[in-house]
Amino acid sequence: MLKSRFRVSSYVLMSALSSVLAGCGSIPKFDADRYVTPLSGAKVTANTTNYTEALSCLGDHLKDARLPPARFAVGRVEDYSGKQDLINGKRITQGTALMVISALSHTKLPIVERLDTSVAEIEFKYSDNKLIGGDSTNTPENPFRRTLAGSVVGSDYHIVGGVTEVNYNVRSGSIEGTAGSVGTSARYAVLDVAIDLRLINTRTLQVVEVASFQKQIIGTEVRAGIFRFLSDSVIDFSAADKAQEPIQKAVRMVTEHAVYHLVAGVYRLPASICEGGKAKSAGIASALTPAAAPAANQPVANQPAVSLPAANSPEIVLPSMTSPVSGTGRTEQPALRVASSATLQRNVAQASTVTLKLSPGLLQPLEKPAFAVLESR
């Protein structure tokens, strides 16, 4: 009798478990193409930071100024912090050089590859041995790729450096409180990272600009709970929220900020020209020097002066401009004469700022560029 009841109970229990499993889902077959359906997380988005818009603004500003773009390359930008452990490995990303390349790409300036040229070197080797064919320029007489002198484009500047600091527990603190059976606590901790980059003239190996920046990273934690005895039962309930800015994201942010300052320094633009992602018109007037713009009709050191027109002058005489690219072998161009319209004379008479842009053909190669600005205050 007892065995019969046990069998009936077991059957009922197995039937109930089978019903539950059937309602929740079926056991996947191991010979299926896919065992389970994976969870679908957040969608893919562009990996941008608070400084990406400023880099794009800087590139648009250089394009509007019609300056000949300098070609940039990126060398080794490594982790020099020395932070690592046996379990998690190195704490800082080893791809900072790739972040520098991505930051440069936002400015839309030409970039040449110098970080990994292994494929290109093999291609040149195969071409030199006449092993590569199938190009559109092949002919029956020459069915292989030809190696031409001067086919590789050079760089004007290159960026090197590294992550130099990772400081843990720069500052931390906590506060805790308990009232009866309810307790709360809050904690915070601060660490920082720093990067040092330098911009080098590829032809002369002269260090043109240096950027050294740091960023603090803040982590917070808030906890609350209740612990209470009810009769012969115990209630223990707690909740917590913990958040910390990603360390590698902070490295990307400080990298983009450093690249922004390096590029702006090459073109002698003030760092505030693209604050908030929008170019400021005042930045043009101050672009003649890294500091403030000179007064009207006053020459800048090593730069010719801009002559304002007389009351009835038919033209404005502008000097030849400079380019950030040096050593190109181009000769000096004569001064430019621009016809003075009635509108231009009226604007100058009203003490407003007039900006004149030159075509790329009128740029002569010097180490530092300058803008032609007519200003009367």
mmCIF file of N, CA and C in Angstrom, residues 127-228:
data_model
loop_
_atom_site.group_PDB
_atom_site.id
_atom_site.type_symbol
_atom_site.label_atom_id
_atom_site.label_comp_id
_atom_site.label_asym_id
_atom_site.label_seq_id
_atom_site.Cartn_x
_atom_site.Cartn_y
_atom_site.Cartn_z
ATOM 1 N N SER A 127 56.396 42.691 -54.917
ATOM 2 C CA SER A 127 56.405 43.461 -56.162
ATOM 3 C C SER A 127 57.807 43.559 -56.724
ATOM 4 N N ASP A 128 58.769 43.753 -55.840
ATOM 5 C CA ASP A 128 60.147 43.850 -56.307
ATOM 6 C C ASP A 128 60.613 42.543 -56.936
ATOM 7 N N ASN A 129 60.075 41.413 -56.457
ATOM 8 C CA ASN A 129 60.416 40.110 -57.028
ATOM 9 C C ASN A 129 59.476 39.693 -58.156
ATOM 10 N N LYS A 130 58.595 40.628 -58.563
ATOM 11 C CA LYS A 130 57.666 40.399 -59.680
ATOM 12 C C LYS A 130 56.749 39.207 -59.414
ATOM 13 N N LEU A 131 56.224 39.151 -58.193
ATOM 14 C CA LEU A 131 55.349 38.050 -57.801
ATOM 15 C C LEU A 131 53.883 38.445 -57.733
ATOM 16 N N ILE A 132 53.578 39.756 -57.779
ATOM 17 C CA ILE A 132 52.205 40.223 -57.645
ATOM 18 C C ILE A 132 51.690 40.628 -59.021
ATOM 19 N N GLY A 133 50.534 40.102 -59.392
ATOM 20 C CA GLY A 133 49.888 40.458 -60.640
ATOM 21 C C GLY A 133 48.428 40.740 -60.414
ATOM 22 N N GLY A 134 47.690 40.919 -61.508
ATOM 23 C CA GLY A 134 46.257 41.148 -61.373
ATOM 24 C C GLY A 134 45.867 42.587 -61.190
ATOM 25 N N ASP A 135 46.797 43.541 -61.272
ATOM 26 C CA ASP A 135 46.443 44.947 -61.155
ATOM 27 C C ASP A 135 45.830 45.443 -62.458
ATOM 28 N N SER A 136 45.090 46.532 -62.359
ATOM 29 C CA SER A 136 44.457 47.100 -63.546
ATOM 30 C C SER A 136 45.477 47.707 -64.497
ATOM 31 N N THR A 137 46.673 48.006 -64.009
ATOM 32 C CA THR A 137 47.701 48.611 -64.849
ATOM 33 C C THR A 137 48.588 47.578 -65.541
ATOM 34 N N ASN A 138 48.327 46.280 -65.292
ATOM 35 C CA ASN A 138 49.141 45.247 -65.921
ATOM 36 C C ASN A 138 48.869 45.163 -67.425
ATOM 37 N N THR A 139 49.892 44.827 -68.155
ATOM 38 C CA THR A 139 49.787 44.611 -69.592
ATOM 39 C C THR A 139 50.365 43.237 -69.923
ATOM 40 N N PRO A 140 50.072 42.703 -71.113
ATOM 41 C CA PRO A 140 50.674 41.412 -71.473
ATOM 42 C C PRO A 140 52.193 41.435 -71.457
ATOM 43 N N GLU A 141 52.771 42.603 -71.756
ATOM 44 C CA GLU A 141 54.222 42.694 -71.715
ATOM 45 C C GLU A 141 54.735 42.766 -70.280
ATOM 46 N N ASN A 142 53.956 43.383 -69.380
ATOM 47 C CA ASN A 142 54.343 43.513 -67.967
ATOM 48 C C ASN A 142 53.194 43.006 -67.095
ATOM 49 N N PRO A 143 53.044 41.691 -66.938
ATOM 50 C CA PRO A 143 51.907 41.144 -66.181
ATOM 51 C C PRO A 143 52.118 41.148 -64.672
ATOM 52 N N PHE A 144 52.916 42.024 -64.160
ATOM 53 C CA PHE A 144 53.182 42.074 -62.725
ATOM 54 C C PHE A 144 53.136 43.533 -62.271
ATOM 55 N N ARG A 145 52.998 43.692 -60.968
ATOM 56 C CA ARG A 145 52.971 45.039 -60.392
ATOM 57 C C ARG A 145 54.364 45.636 -60.415
ATOM 58 N N ARG A 146 54.420 46.873 -60.838
ATOM 59 C CA ARG A 146 55.698 47.563 -60.920
ATOM 60 C C ARG A 146 55.963 48.349 -59.647
ATOM 61 N N THR A 147 57.197 48.339 -59.193
ATOM 62 C CA THR A 147 57.615 49.121 -58.028
ATOM 63 C C THR A 147 58.175 50.450 -58.518
ATOM 64 N N LEU A 148 57.493 51.527 -58.159
ATOM 65 C CA LEU A 148 57.870 52.851 -58.634
ATOM 66 C C LEU A 148 58.503 53.645 -57.508
ATOM 67 N N ALA A 149 59.550 54.371 -57.830
ATOM 68 C CA ALA A 149 60.200 55.230 -56.843
ATOM 69 C C ALA A 149 59.271 56.385 -56.476
ATOM 70 N N GLY A 150 59.235 56.709 -55.199
ATOM 71 C CA GLY A 150 58.412 57.815 -54.734
ATOM 72 C C GLY A 150 56.941 57.506 -54.611
ATOM 73 N N SER A 151 56.562 56.249 -54.588
ATOM 74 C CA SER A 151 55.146 55.903 -54.483
ATOM 75 C C SER A 151 54.615 55.990 -53.061
ATOM 76 N N VAL A 152 55.490 56.010 -52.067
ATOM 77 C CA VAL A 152 55.070 56.101 -50.667
ATOM 78 C C VAL A 152 55.025 57.565 -50.253
ATOM 79 N N VAL A 153 53.906 57.968 -49.688
ATOM 80 C CA VAL A 153 53.727 59.352 -49.246
ATOM 81 C C VAL A 153 54.371 59.525 -47.873
ATOM 82 N N GLY A 154 55.119 60.591 -47.702
ATOM 83 C CA GLY A 154 55.785 60.866 -46.437
ATOM 84 C C GLY A 154 54.921 61.673 -45.489
ATOM 85 N N SER A 155 55.371 61.784 -44.260
ATOM 86 C CA SER A 155 54.658 62.553 -43.244
ATOM 87 C C SER A 155 55.405 63.842 -42.952
ATOM 88 N N ASP A 156 54.658 64.836 -42.522
ATOM 89 C CA ASP A 156 55.256 66.100 -42.093
ATOM 90 C C ASP A 156 55.508 66.117 -40.585
ATOM 91 N N TYR A 157 54.579 65.508 -39.832
ATOM 92 C CA TYR A 157 54.710 65.441 -38.376
ATOM 93 C C TYR A 157 54.302 64.047 -37.915
ATOM 94 N N HIS A 158 54.831 63.628 -36.785
ATOM 95 C CA HIS A 158 54.378 62.378 -36.177
ATOM 96 C C HIS A 158 54.266 62.559 -34.669
ATOM 97 N N ILE A 159 53.385 61.739 -34.082
ATOM 98 C CA ILE A 159 53.070 61.828 -32.650
ATOM 99 C C ILE A 159 53.558 60.562 -31.962
ATOM 100 N N VAL A 160 54.258 60.734 -30.869
ATOM 101 C CA VAL A 160 54.709 59.634 -30.024
ATOM 102 C C VAL A 160 54.483 60.026 -28.564
ATOM 103 N N GLY A 161 54.600 59.074 -27.669
ATOM 104 C CA GLY A 161 54.419 59.354 -26.241
ATOM 105 C C GLY A 161 53.904 58.134 -25.529
ATOM 106 N N GLY A 162 53.104 58.359 -24.474
ATOM 107 C CA GLY A 162 52.569 57.235 -23.723
ATOM 108 C C GLY A 162 51.777 57.665 -22.513
ATOM 109 N N VAL A 163 51.082 56.701 -21.921
ATOM 110 C CA VAL A 163 50.381 56.904 -20.650
ATOM 111 C C VAL A 163 51.410 56.796 -19.542
ATOM 112 N N THR A 164 51.604 57.857 -18.802
ATOM 113 C CA THR A 164 52.707 57.941 -17.845
ATOM 114 C C THR A 164 52.285 57.817 -16.392
ATOM 115 N N GLU A 165 51.007 58.005 -16.082
ATOM 116 C CA GLU A 165 50.581 57.968 -14.680
ATOM 117 C C GLU A 165 49.253 57.250 -14.544
ATOM 118 N N VAL A 166 49.150 56.424 -13.522
ATOM 119 C CA VAL A 166 47.888 55.873 -13.040
ATOM 120 C C VAL A 166 47.977 55.878 -11.521
ATOM 121 N N ASN A 167 47.258 56.766 -10.881
ATOM 122 C CA ASN A 167 47.341 56.950 -9.427
ATOM 123 C C ASN A 167 46.028 56.499 -8.789
ATOM 124 N N TYR A 168 46.115 55.453 -7.979
ATOM 125 C CA TYR A 168 44.936 54.932 -7.309
ATOM 126 C C TYR A 168 44.740 55.632 -5.967
ATOM 127 N N ASN A 169 43.459 55.697 -5.567
ATOM 128 C CA ASN A 169 43.080 56.235 -4.263
ATOM 129 C C ASN A 169 43.701 57.609 -4.022
ATOM 130 N N VAL A 170 43.521 58.490 -5.006
ATOM 131 C CA VAL A 170 43.943 59.876 -4.802
ATOM 132 C C VAL A 170 43.206 60.472 -3.614
ATOM 133 N N ARG A 171 41.946 60.115 -3.510
ATOM 134 C CA ARG A 171 41.156 60.520 -2.352
ATOM 135 C C ARG A 171 39.954 59.603 -2.266
ATOM 136 N N SER A 172 39.553 59.247 -1.052
ATOM 137 C CA SER A 172 38.380 58.406 -0.845
ATOM 138 C C SER A 172 37.739 58.763 0.482
ATOM 139 N N GLY A 173 36.481 58.407 0.612
ATOM 140 C CA GLY A 173 35.764 58.703 1.849
ATOM 141 C C GLY A 173 34.473 57.914 1.914
ATOM 142 N N SER A 174 33.867 57.863 3.083
ATOM 143 C CA SER A 174 32.613 57.136 3.273
ATOM 144 C C SER A 174 31.836 57.748 4.423
ATOM 145 N N ILE A 175 30.540 57.489 4.409
ATOM 146 C CA ILE A 175 29.661 57.916 5.493
ATOM 147 C C ILE A 175 28.629 56.815 5.702
ATOM 148 N N GLU A 176 28.408 56.460 6.948
ATOM 149 C CA GLU A 176 27.488 55.383 7.289
ATOM 150 C C GLU A 176 26.594 55.834 8.438
ATOM 151 N N GLY A 177 25.368 55.309 8.429
ATOM 152 C CA GLY A 177 24.425 55.641 9.499
ATOM 153 C C GLY A 177 23.411 54.531 9.696
ATOM 154 N N THR A 178 22.961 54.373 10.936
ATOM 155 C CA THR A 178 21.976 53.340 11.277
ATOM 156 C C THR A 178 20.935 53.943 12.205
ATOM 157 N N ALA A 179 19.675 53.713 11.877
ATOM 158 C CA ALA A 179 18.570 54.167 12.730
ATOM 159 C C ALA A 179 17.645 52.988 12.964
ATOM 160 N N GLY A 180 17.730 52.423 14.151
ATOM 161 C CA GLY A 180 16.934 51.238 14.440
ATOM 162 C C GLY A 180 17.433 50.070 13.617
ATOM 163 N N SER A 181 16.548 49.524 12.806
ATOM 164 C CA SER A 181 16.922 48.384 11.968
ATOM 165 C C SER A 181 17.259 48.781 10.542
ATOM 166 N N VAL A 182 17.302 50.071 10.256
ATOM 167 C CA VAL A 182 17.579 50.565 8.913
ATOM 168 C C VAL A 182 18.965 51.188 8.895
ATOM 169 N N GLY A 183 19.784 50.803 7.924
ATOM 170 C CA GLY A 183 21.126 51.351 7.800
ATOM 171 C C GLY A 183 21.419 51.794 6.377
ATOM 172 N N THR A 184 22.192 52.853 6.217
ATOM 173 C CA THR A 184 22.602 53.370 4.906
ATOM 174 C C THR A 184 24.089 53.707 4.954
ATOM 175 N N SER A 185 24.705 53.705 3.780
ATOM 176 C CA SER A 185 26.119 54.064 3.671
ATOM 177 C C SER A 185 26.394 54.587 2.271
ATOM 178 N N ALA A 186 27.393 55.432 2.148
ATOM 179 C CA ALA A 186 27.812 55.991 0.863
ATOM 180 C C ALA A 186 29.328 56.095 0.860
ATOM 181 N N ARG A 187 29.937 55.744 -0.269
ATOM 182 C CA ARG A 187 31.388 55.784 -0.392
ATOM 183 C C ARG A 187 31.760 56.384 -1.739
ATOM 184 N N TYR A 188 32.961 56.916 -1.799
ATOM 185 C CA TYR A 188 33.487 57.411 -3.067
ATOM 186 C C TYR A 188 35.003 57.224 -3.078
ATOM 187 N N ALA A 189 35.553 57.158 -4.266
ATOM 188 C CA ALA A 189 36.999 57.027 -4.444
ATOM 189 C C ALA A 189 37.394 57.748 -5.730
ATOM 190 N N VAL A 190 38.592 58.319 -5.724
ATOM 191 C CA VAL A 190 39.083 59.096 -6.865
ATOM 192 C C VAL A 190 40.450 58.546 -7.276
ATOM 193 N N LEU A 191 40.622 58.298 -8.563
ATOM 194 C CA LEU A 191 41.931 57.974 -9.131
ATOM 195 C C LEU A 191 42.131 58.829 -10.370
ATOM 196 N N ASP A 192 43.331 58.858 -10.905
ATOM 197 C CA ASP A 192 43.579 59.677 -12.092
ATOM 198 C C ASP A 192 44.570 58.982 -13.019
ATOM 199 N N VAL A 193 44.511 59.402 -14.286
ATOM 200 C CA VAL A 193 45.439 58.935 -15.315
ATOM 201 C C VAL A 193 46.027 60.160 -16.003
ATOM 202 N N ALA A 194 47.225 60.014 -16.554
ATOM 203 C CA ALA A 194 47.903 61.119 -17.238
ATOM 204 C C ALA A 194 48.579 60.590 -18.483
ATOM 205 N N ILE A 195 48.677 61.452 -19.492
ATOM 206 C CA ILE A 195 49.298 61.090 -20.758
ATOM 207 C C ILE A 195 50.243 62.205 -21.181
ATOM 208 N N ASP A 196 51.345 61.828 -21.796
ATOM 209 C CA ASP A 196 52.322 62.776 -22.320
ATOM 210 C C ASP A 196 52.576 62.449 -23.788
ATOM 211 N N LEU A 197 52.215 63.375 -24.664
ATOM 212 C CA LEU A 197 52.423 63.220 -26.097
ATOM 213 C C LEU A 197 53.305 64.353 -26.606
ATOM 214 N N ARG A 198 54.047 64.066 -27.645
ATOM 215 C CA ARG A 198 54.870 65.099 -28.283
ATOM 216 C C ARG A 198 54.718 64.996 -29.798
ATOM 217 N N LEU A 199 54.703 66.151 -30.426
ATOM 218 C CA LEU A 199 54.577 66.259 -31.870
ATOM 219 C C LEU A 199 55.934 66.617 -32.445
ATOM 220 N N ILE A 200 56.419 65.816 -33.383
ATOM 221 C CA ILE A 200 57.785 65.941 -33.889
ATOM 222 C C ILE A 200 57.740 66.209 -35.388
ATOM 223 N N ASN A 201 58.558 67.144 -35.834
ATOM 224 C CA ASN A 201 58.743 67.387 -37.251
ATOM 225 C C ASN A 201 59.519 66.210 -37.842
ATOM 226 N N THR A 202 58.919 65.499 -38.776
ATOM 227 C CA THR A 202 59.538 64.283 -39.297
ATOM 228 C C THR A 202 60.829 64.577 -40.049
ATOM 229 N N ARG A 203 60.916 65.716 -40.707
ATOM 230 C CA ARG A 203 62.106 66.027 -41.496
ATOM 231 C C ARG A 203 63.291 66.428 -40.628
ATOM 232 N N THR A 204 63.028 67.229 -39.596
ATOM 233 C CA THR A 204 64.113 67.772 -38.780
ATOM 234 C C THR A 204 64.245 67.109 -37.420
ATOM 235 N N LEU A 205 63.245 66.266 -37.031
ATOM 236 C CA LEU A 205 63.194 65.636 -35.704
ATOM 237 C C LEU A 205 63.147 66.658 -34.581
ATOM 238 N N GLN A 206 62.683 67.841 -34.882
ATOM 239 C CA GLN A 206 62.499 68.873 -33.865
ATOM 240 C C GLN A 206 61.153 68.675 -33.175
ATOM 241 N N VAL A 207 61.151 68.725 -31.853
ATOM 242 C CA VAL A 207 59.906 68.619 -31.093
ATOM 243 C C VAL A 207 59.158 69.943 -31.213
ATOM 244 N N VAL A 208 58.038 69.915 -31.901
ATOM 245 C CA VAL A 208 57.297 71.142 -32.181
ATOM 246 C C VAL A 208 56.361 71.501 -31.033
ATOM 247 N N GLU A 209 55.605 70.522 -30.538
ATOM 248 C CA GLU A 209 54.648 70.760 -29.465
ATOM 249 C C GLU A 209 54.690 69.586 -28.489
ATOM 250 N N VAL A 210 54.354 69.848 -27.231
ATOM 251 C CA VAL A 210 54.256 68.831 -26.188
ATOM 252 C C VAL A 210 52.928 69.017 -25.466
ATOM 253 N N ALA A 211 52.232 67.936 -25.236
ATOM 254 C CA ALA A 211 50.960 67.973 -24.513
ATOM 255 C C ALA A 211 51.024 67.003 -23.345
ATOM 256 N N SER A 212 50.726 67.492 -22.155
ATOM 257 C CA SER A 212 50.707 66.674 -20.945
ATOM 258 C C SER A 212 49.426 66.990 -20.178
ATOM 259 N N PHE A 213 48.525 66.010 -20.097
ATOM 260 C CA PHE A 213 47.231 66.226 -19.466
ATOM 261 C C PHE A 213 46.897 65.047 -18.560
ATOM 262 N N GLN A 214 46.070 65.321 -17.569
ATOM 263 C CA GLN A 214 45.601 64.288 -16.659
ATOM 264 C C GLN A 214 44.090 64.408 -16.496
ATOM 265 N N LYS A 215 43.482 63.322 -16.051
ATOM 266 C CA LYS A 215 42.044 63.307 -15.817
ATOM 267 C C LYS A 215 41.742 62.463 -14.594
ATOM 268 N N GLN A 216 40.872 62.978 -13.744
ATOM 269 C CA GLN A 216 40.451 62.235 -12.563
ATOM 270 C C GLN A 216 39.253 61.364 -12.883
ATOM 271 N N ILE A 217 39.199 60.212 -12.242
ATOM 272 C CA ILE A 217 38.119 59.239 -12.411
ATOM 273 C C ILE A 217 37.476 59.019 -11.054
ATOM 274 N N ILE A 218 36.176 59.139 -10.987
ATOM 275 C CA ILE A 218 35.452 59.072 -9.715
ATOM 276 C C ILE A 218 34.564 57.839 -9.708
ATOM 277 N N GLY A 219 34.606 57.113 -8.603
ATOM 278 C CA GLY A 219 33.727 55.972 -8.386
ATOM 279 C C GLY A 219 32.885 56.187 -7.149
ATOM 280 N N THR A 220 31.605 55.829 -7.201
ATOM 281 C CA THR A 220 30.697 56.026 -6.075
ATOM 282 C C THR A 220 29.969 54.718 -5.766
ATOM 283 N N GLU A 221 29.539 54.576 -4.519
ATOM 284 C CA GLU A 221 28.766 53.412 -4.080
ATOM 285 C C GLU A 221 27.803 53.856 -2.989
ATOM 286 N N VAL A 222 26.529 53.501 -3.156
ATOM 287 C CA VAL A 222 25.475 53.828 -2.188
ATOM 288 C C VAL A 222 24.778 52.525 -1.807
ATOM 289 N N ARG A 223 24.625 52.298 -0.496
ATOM 290 C CA ARG A 223 23.991 51.084 0.002
ATOM 291 C C ARG A 223 22.930 51.441 1.031
ATOM 292 N N ALA A 224 21.870 50.637 1.064
ATOM 293 C CA ALA A 224 20.808 50.792 2.069
ATOM 294 C C ALA A 224 20.239 49.415 2.377
ATOM 295 N N GLY A 225 19.872 49.193 3.650
ATOM 296 C CA GLY A 225 19.352 47.877 4.018
ATOM 297 C C GLY A 225 18.546 47.929 5.302
ATOM 298 N N ILE A 226 17.834 46.852 5.516
ATOM 299 C CA ILE A 226 17.033 46.708 6.732
ATOM 300 C C ILE A 226 17.258 45.310 7.293
ATOM 301 N N PHE A 227 17.425 45.244 8.610
ATOM 302 C CA PHE A 227 17.644 43.965 9.296
ATOM 303 C C PHE A 227 16.744 43.964 10.526
ATOM 304 N N ARG A 228 15.831 42.963 10.590
ATOM 305 C CA ARG A 228 14.851 42.984 11.666
ATOM 306 C C ARG A 228 14.371 41.566 11.974
#
